[in-house]
């Protein structure tokens, strides 16, 4: 039998399945590359490099300046900037999450822990933390456990990306082997995000920070994101854990 999954990594993956917080996806993602099958890594990179819209944006390696919620008060009603500010303030979210993750990423890189991660994937995860909350605003998914899961389904539908796939893999393994009460709400969230992401134009790597003064509805229309609001499942049972809150 060919062992494509490193057994030490497999133990960490099982830990994450047991408890989403004990070993998070950010840790799994950073450690997987050192023992990942080369063929799998090549396919992930090729999926971006061969994409008609994502390739050029990814190659540019562009990063936005951190968004300042105070400055966004100048954005007019109905704009993307105003909607983003409202989303961040009303949900009491960290304004500089991307900077915090970038510092951690750079620390890992300095220690040589990310040597096996392709530069394109290093850029993707850093840019992903910058755009994560903007993607919430654009898709309409709330920062709730199943809203986060739906957004990862959306993300995976738009690009082959191991971070999103790992989140979905740990959640589906947990619901299968540990808590079947999660099956219906988790699959409703994942499939909603998957179908939505497949029908929409790619929003990966896009410089939405340059569109903050545009009407949110116009931006959504440009990217095929206009649809009727669909309620996501709630936690149907008290023992359903809070799904790991992710970015990227």
mmCIF file of C-alpha atoms in Angstrom:
data_model
loop_
_atom_site.group_PDB
_atom_site.id
_atom_site.type_symbol
_atom_site.label_atom_id
_atom_site.label_comp_id
_atom_site.label_asym_id
_atom_site.label_seq_id
_atom_site.Cartn_x
_atom_site.Cartn_y
_atom_site.Cartn_z
ATOM 1 C CA UNK A 1 0.000 0.000 0.000
ATOM 2 C CA UNK A 2 1.314 3.427 -0.971
ATOM 3 C CA UNK A 3 1.207 5.823 1.968
ATOM 4 C CA UNK A 4 0.552 9.219 0.385
ATOM 5 C CA UNK A 5 -0.231 10.873 3.729
ATOM 6 C CA UNK A 6 2.641 11.257 6.155
ATOM 7 C CA UNK A 7 1.647 9.391 9.331
ATOM 8 C CA UNK A 8 2.936 12.089 11.684
ATOM 9 C CA UNK A 9 0.893 14.667 9.821
ATOM 10 C CA UNK A 10 -2.027 12.246 9.899
ATOM 11 C CA UNK A 11 -1.948 12.264 13.698
ATOM 12 C CA UNK A 12 -2.175 16.063 13.684
ATOM 13 C CA UNK A 13 -5.065 15.868 11.235
ATOM 14 C CA UNK A 14 -6.874 13.462 13.564
ATOM 15 C CA UNK A 15 -6.293 15.869 16.448
ATOM 16 C CA UNK A 16 -7.952 18.604 14.408
ATOM 17 C CA UNK A 17 -10.886 16.314 13.607
ATOM 18 C CA UNK A 18 -11.330 15.583 17.310
ATOM 19 C CA UNK A 19 -11.233 19.250 18.294
ATOM 20 C CA UNK A 20 -11.172 22.111 15.786
ATOM 21 C CA UNK A 21 -9.386 24.303 18.316
ATOM 22 C CA UNK A 22 -6.790 21.833 19.552
ATOM 23 C CA UNK A 23 -5.009 21.849 16.195
ATOM 24 C CA UNK A 24 -6.300 24.491 13.811
ATOM 25 C CA UNK A 25 -6.305 24.602 10.036
ATOM 26 C CA UNK A 26 -3.672 27.333 10.043
ATOM 27 C CA UNK A 27 -1.291 24.871 11.708
ATOM 28 C CA UNK A 28 -2.262 21.995 9.427
ATOM 29 C CA UNK A 29 -1.840 24.162 6.356
ATOM 30 C CA UNK A 30 1.619 25.394 7.340
ATOM 31 C CA UNK A 31 2.927 21.927 8.212
ATOM 32 C CA UNK A 32 1.461 19.868 5.378
ATOM 33 C CA UNK A 33 3.810 21.050 2.645
ATOM 34 C CA UNK A 34 6.938 19.500 4.142
ATOM 35 C CA UNK A 35 5.581 15.988 3.564
ATOM 36 C CA UNK A 36 2.966 16.656 0.876
ATOM 37 C CA UNK A 37 2.994 14.487 -2.267
ATOM 38 C CA UNK A 38 4.721 16.469 -5.008
ATOM 39 C CA UNK A 39 1.979 15.664 -7.481
ATOM 40 C CA UNK A 40 -0.655 17.177 -5.201
ATOM 41 C CA UNK A 41 1.404 20.333 -4.661
ATOM 42 C CA UNK A 42 1.995 20.721 -8.403
ATOM 43 C CA UNK A 43 -1.729 20.409 -9.096
ATOM 44 C CA UNK A 44 -2.624 23.091 -6.537
ATOM 45 C CA UNK A 45 -0.107 25.500 -8.050
ATOM 46 C CA UNK A 46 -1.138 24.687 -11.627
ATOM 47 C CA UNK A 47 -4.805 25.325 -10.799
ATOM 48 C CA UNK A 48 -3.938 28.968 -10.128
ATOM 49 C CA UNK A 49 -1.320 29.394 -12.837
ATOM 50 C CA UNK A 50 -3.671 28.042 -15.499
ATOM 51 C CA UNK A 51 -6.769 29.960 -14.418
ATOM 52 C CA UNK A 52 -7.880 32.597 -16.965
ATOM 53 C CA UNK A 53 -8.581 35.270 -14.311
ATOM 54 C CA UNK A 54 -6.588 34.270 -11.256
ATOM 55 C CA UNK A 55 -3.224 33.686 -12.925
ATOM 56 C CA UNK A 56 -2.302 37.297 -13.725
ATOM 57 C CA UNK A 57 -3.586 38.616 -10.389
ATOM 58 C CA UNK A 58 -1.666 35.981 -8.453
ATOM 59 C CA UNK A 59 1.503 36.615 -10.417
ATOM 60 C CA UNK A 60 1.356 40.296 -9.515
ATOM 61 C CA UNK A 61 1.695 39.466 -5.793
ATOM 62 C CA UNK A 62 -0.168 42.642 -4.797
ATOM 63 C CA UNK A 63 -0.993 43.465 -1.186
ATOM 64 C CA UNK A 64 -3.348 46.177 0.020
ATOM 65 C CA UNK A 65 -2.557 48.678 2.712
ATOM 66 C CA UNK A 66 -4.475 47.850 5.907
ATOM 67 C CA UNK A 67 -8.005 49.251 5.836
ATOM 68 C CA UNK A 68 -8.712 51.871 8.493
ATOM 69 C CA UNK A 69 -12.279 51.769 9.818
ATOM 70 C CA UNK A 70 -12.088 55.422 10.821
ATOM 71 C CA UNK A 71 -11.176 56.450 7.278
ATOM 72 C CA UNK A 72 -13.987 54.298 5.885
ATOM 73 C CA UNK A 73 -16.509 56.570 7.604
ATOM 74 C CA UNK A 74 -16.038 58.786 4.536
ATOM 75 C CA UNK A 75 -17.516 56.126 2.252
ATOM 76 C CA UNK A 76 -21.027 56.957 1.130
ATOM 77 C CA UNK A 77 -24.122 54.912 2.026
ATOM 78 C CA UNK A 78 -24.504 51.767 -0.016
ATOM 79 C CA UNK A 79 -20.858 51.568 -1.014
ATOM 80 C CA UNK A 80 -18.610 48.562 -0.556
ATOM 81 C CA UNK A 81 -16.516 50.551 1.927
ATOM 82 C CA UNK A 82 -19.519 51.466 4.059
ATOM 83 C CA UNK A 83 -20.790 47.883 4.014
ATOM 84 C CA UNK A 84 -17.362 46.569 5.007
ATOM 85 C CA UNK A 85 -17.103 49.045 7.878
ATOM 86 C CA UNK A 86 -20.583 48.121 9.118
ATOM 87 C CA UNK A 87 -19.740 44.419 8.900
ATOM 88 C CA UNK A 88 -16.558 44.831 10.932
ATOM 89 C CA UNK A 89 -18.071 47.124 13.568
ATOM 90 C CA UNK A 90 -21.371 45.298 14.053
ATOM 91 C CA UNK A 91 -19.618 41.941 14.415
ATOM 92 C CA UNK A 92 -16.795 43.328 16.596
ATOM 93 C CA UNK A 93 -14.129 41.822 14.337
ATOM 94 C CA UNK A 94 -10.378 42.317 14.446
ATOM 95 C CA UNK A 95 -9.443 45.215 12.199
ATOM 96 C CA UNK A 96 -5.903 44.017 11.539
ATOM 97 C CA UNK A 97 -6.248 40.243 11.461
ATOM 98 C CA UNK A 98 -4.205 40.010 8.252
ATOM 99 C CA UNK A 99 -1.269 41.862 9.800
ATOM 100 C CA UNK A 100 -1.247 39.513 12.774
ATOM 101 C CA UNK A 101 -1.232 36.454 10.560
ATOM 102 C CA UNK A 102 1.460 37.931 8.337
ATOM 103 C CA UNK A 103 3.728 38.419 11.350
ATOM 104 C CA UNK A 104 3.196 34.778 12.327
ATOM 105 C CA UNK A 105 3.807 33.685 8.734
ATOM 106 C CA UNK A 106 7.054 35.649 8.568
ATOM 107 C CA UNK A 107 8.188 34.132 11.855
ATOM 108 C CA UNK A 108 7.571 30.630 10.505
ATOM 109 C CA UNK A 109 9.393 31.526 7.290
ATOM 110 C CA UNK A 110 12.403 32.839 9.196
ATOM 111 C CA UNK A 111 12.548 29.560 11.116
ATOM 112 C CA UNK A 112 12.526 27.594 7.846
ATOM 113 C CA UNK A 113 9.144 26.009 8.537
ATOM 114 C CA UNK A 114 7.670 27.194 5.240
ATOM 115 C CA UNK A 115 10.554 26.252 2.959
ATOM 116 C CA UNK A 116 8.450 23.598 1.230
ATOM 117 C CA UNK A 117 5.430 25.857 0.645
ATOM 118 C CA UNK A 118 5.461 27.225 -2.935
ATOM 119 C CA UNK A 119 5.744 31.040 -3.083
ATOM 120 C CA UNK A 120 2.425 31.221 -4.907
ATOM 121 C CA UNK A 121 0.698 29.468 -2.007
ATOM 122 C CA UNK A 122 2.460 31.686 0.507
ATOM 123 C CA UNK A 123 1.069 34.691 -1.329
ATOM 124 C CA UNK A 124 -2.406 33.160 -1.509
ATOM 125 C CA UNK A 125 -2.706 32.559 2.221
ATOM 126 C CA UNK A 126 -1.474 36.061 3.087
ATOM 127 C CA UNK A 127 -3.708 37.746 0.524
ATOM 128 C CA UNK A 128 -6.556 35.513 1.657
ATOM 129 C CA UNK A 129 -6.385 36.912 5.166
ATOM 130 C CA UNK A 130 -6.604 40.420 3.691
ATOM 131 C CA UNK A 131 -9.696 39.688 1.603
ATOM 132 C CA UNK A 132 -11.540 37.284 3.915
ATOM 133 C CA UNK A 133 -13.890 39.803 5.514
ATOM 134 C CA UNK A 134 -14.431 41.593 2.197
ATOM 135 C CA UNK A 135 -15.510 38.244 0.804
ATOM 136 C CA UNK A 136 -18.028 37.944 3.639
ATOM 137 C CA UNK A 137 -19.488 41.298 2.632
ATOM 138 C CA UNK A 138 -19.570 40.451 -1.071
ATOM 139 C CA UNK A 139 -21.120 36.997 -0.670
ATOM 140 C CA UNK A 140 -23.446 37.975 2.176
ATOM 141 C CA UNK A 141 -22.274 35.130 4.403
ATOM 142 C CA UNK A 142 -22.277 36.108 8.090
ATOM 143 C CA UNK A 143 -19.300 35.519 10.426
ATOM 144 C CA UNK A 144 -21.133 32.675 12.159
ATOM 145 C CA UNK A 145 -19.924 29.065 12.380
ATOM 146 C CA UNK A 146 -21.931 27.946 9.361
ATOM 147 C CA UNK A 147 -21.386 31.242 7.553
ATOM 148 C CA UNK A 148 -17.660 30.598 7.799
ATOM 149 C CA UNK A 149 -18.139 27.058 6.528
ATOM 150 C CA UNK A 150 -20.272 28.253 3.610
ATOM 151 C CA UNK A 151 -17.595 30.780 2.659
ATOM 152 C CA UNK A 152 -14.986 28.008 2.591
ATOM 153 C CA UNK A 153 -17.288 25.999 0.314
ATOM 154 C CA UNK A 154 -17.529 29.067 -1.925
ATOM 155 C CA UNK A 155 -13.763 29.509 -1.886
ATOM 156 C CA UNK A 156 -13.064 25.874 -2.728
ATOM 157 C CA UNK A 157 -15.532 26.036 -5.616
ATOM 158 C CA UNK A 158 -13.594 28.933 -7.089
ATOM 159 C CA UNK A 159 -10.100 27.501 -6.755
ATOM 160 C CA UNK A 160 -8.386 24.307 -5.710
ATOM 161 C CA UNK A 161 -7.029 25.527 -2.400
ATOM 162 C CA UNK A 162 -5.847 23.193 0.376
ATOM 163 C CA UNK A 163 -6.692 25.593 3.220
ATOM 164 C CA UNK A 164 -10.401 25.502 2.376
ATOM 165 C CA UNK A 165 -10.274 21.796 1.570
ATOM 166 C CA UNK A 166 -8.666 21.038 4.945
ATOM 167 C CA UNK A 167 -11.396 22.924 6.803
ATOM 168 C CA UNK A 168 -14.105 21.034 4.969
ATOM 169 C CA UNK A 169 -12.248 17.732 5.406
ATOM 170 C CA UNK A 170 -11.941 18.134 9.179
ATOM 171 C CA UNK A 171 -15.562 19.227 9.572
ATOM 172 C CA UNK A 172 -16.972 16.417 7.431
ATOM 173 C CA UNK A 173 -14.796 13.844 9.204
ATOM 174 C CA UNK A 174 -15.938 15.195 12.585
ATOM 175 C CA UNK A 175 -19.610 15.040 11.651
ATOM 176 C CA UNK A 176 -19.193 11.528 10.207
ATOM 177 C CA UNK A 177 -17.217 9.929 12.991
ATOM 178 C CA UNK A 178 -18.056 11.992 16.074
ATOM 179 C CA UNK A 179 -21.226 14.082 15.826
ATOM 180 C CA UNK A 180 -23.834 13.070 13.219
ATOM 181 C CA UNK A 181 -26.076 15.942 14.367
ATOM 182 C CA UNK A 182 -23.738 18.207 12.447
ATOM 183 C CA UNK A 183 -24.368 16.466 9.125
ATOM 184 C CA UNK A 184 -27.459 18.346 7.940
ATOM 185 C CA UNK A 185 -26.461 21.916 8.863
ATOM 186 C CA UNK A 186 -22.829 21.467 7.849
ATOM 187 C CA UNK A 187 -23.688 19.979 4.467
ATOM 188 C CA UNK A 188 -26.328 22.667 3.857
ATOM 189 C CA UNK A 189 -23.674 25.329 4.457
ATOM 190 C CA UNK A 190 -20.993 23.634 2.361
ATOM 191 C CA UNK A 191 -23.262 22.905 -0.599
ATOM 192 C CA UNK A 192 -24.758 26.404 -0.566
ATOM 193 C CA UNK A 193 -21.269 27.902 -0.707
ATOM 194 C CA UNK A 194 -20.127 25.427 -3.359
ATOM 195 C CA UNK A 195 -23.060 26.135 -5.696
ATOM 196 C CA UNK A 196 -22.737 29.905 -5.170
ATOM 197 C CA UNK A 197 -18.984 29.847 -5.824
ATOM 198 C CA UNK A 198 -19.373 27.794 -8.982
ATOM 199 C CA UNK A 199 -21.883 30.179 -10.531
ATOM 200 C CA UNK A 200 -20.079 33.408 -9.599
ATOM 201 C CA UNK A 201 -17.143 34.987 -11.344
ATOM 202 C CA UNK A 202 -13.876 34.459 -9.456
ATOM 203 C CA UNK A 203 -13.292 36.939 -6.632
ATOM 204 C CA UNK A 204 -9.913 35.458 -5.712
ATOM 205 C CA UNK A 205 -6.976 37.919 -5.569
ATOM 206 C CA UNK A 206 -9.199 40.771 -6.811
ATOM 207 C CA UNK A 207 -8.243 44.286 -5.649
ATOM 208 C CA UNK A 208 -11.540 45.089 -3.985
ATOM 209 C CA UNK A 209 -9.739 47.608 -1.784
ATOM 210 C CA UNK A 210 -9.664 49.877 -4.841
ATOM 211 C CA UNK A 211 -13.445 49.636 -5.211
ATOM 212 C CA UNK A 212 -14.506 50.841 -1.757
ATOM 213 C CA UNK A 213 -16.302 53.904 -3.134
ATOM 214 C CA UNK A 214 -18.342 51.878 -5.614
ATOM 215 C CA UNK A 215 -21.929 50.840 -4.827
ATOM 216 C CA UNK A 216 -21.872 47.377 -3.270
ATOM 217 C CA UNK A 217 -24.698 46.227 -5.531
ATOM 218 C CA UNK A 218 -22.720 47.200 -8.642
ATOM 219 C CA UNK A 219 -19.655 45.271 -7.493
ATOM 220 C CA UNK A 220 -21.771 42.253 -6.694
ATOM 221 C CA UNK A 221 -23.420 42.466 -10.104
ATOM 222 C CA UNK A 222 -20.049 42.599 -11.853
ATOM 223 C CA UNK A 223 -18.989 39.357 -10.161
ATOM 224 C CA UNK A 224 -22.261 37.457 -10.419
ATOM 225 C CA UNK A 225 -22.970 37.714 -6.706
ATOM 226 C CA UNK A 226 -26.500 39.090 -6.833
ATOM 227 C CA UNK A 227 -28.978 36.574 -5.492
ATOM 228 C CA UNK A 228 -31.774 36.426 -2.959
ATOM 229 C CA UNK A 229 -30.569 36.098 0.620
ATOM 230 C CA UNK A 230 -30.683 32.502 1.799
ATOM 231 C CA UNK A 231 -30.687 31.781 5.546
ATOM 232 C CA UNK A 232 -27.991 29.406 6.699
ATOM 233 C CA UNK A 233 -28.704 26.675 9.252
ATOM 234 C CA UNK A 234 -28.449 27.439 12.922
ATOM 235 C CA UNK A 235 -26.947 25.174 15.546
ATOM 236 C CA UNK A 236 -29.763 22.664 15.892
ATOM 237 C CA UNK A 237 -28.397 20.951 18.975
ATOM 238 C CA UNK A 238 -26.555 22.267 21.981
ATOM 239 C CA UNK A 239 -23.567 19.953 21.550
ATOM 240 C CA UNK A 240 -22.659 21.141 18.059
ATOM 241 C CA UNK A 241 -19.298 22.896 18.530
ATOM 242 C CA UNK A 242 -18.476 26.328 17.259
ATOM 243 C CA UNK A 243 -16.771 25.658 13.953
ATOM 244 C CA UNK A 244 -13.302 27.044 13.724
ATOM 245 C CA UNK A 245 -13.403 30.691 12.624
ATOM 246 C CA UNK A 246 -11.105 30.982 9.703
ATOM 247 C CA UNK A 247 -9.738 33.374 7.239
ATOM 248 C CA UNK A 248 -7.691 32.802 4.123
#
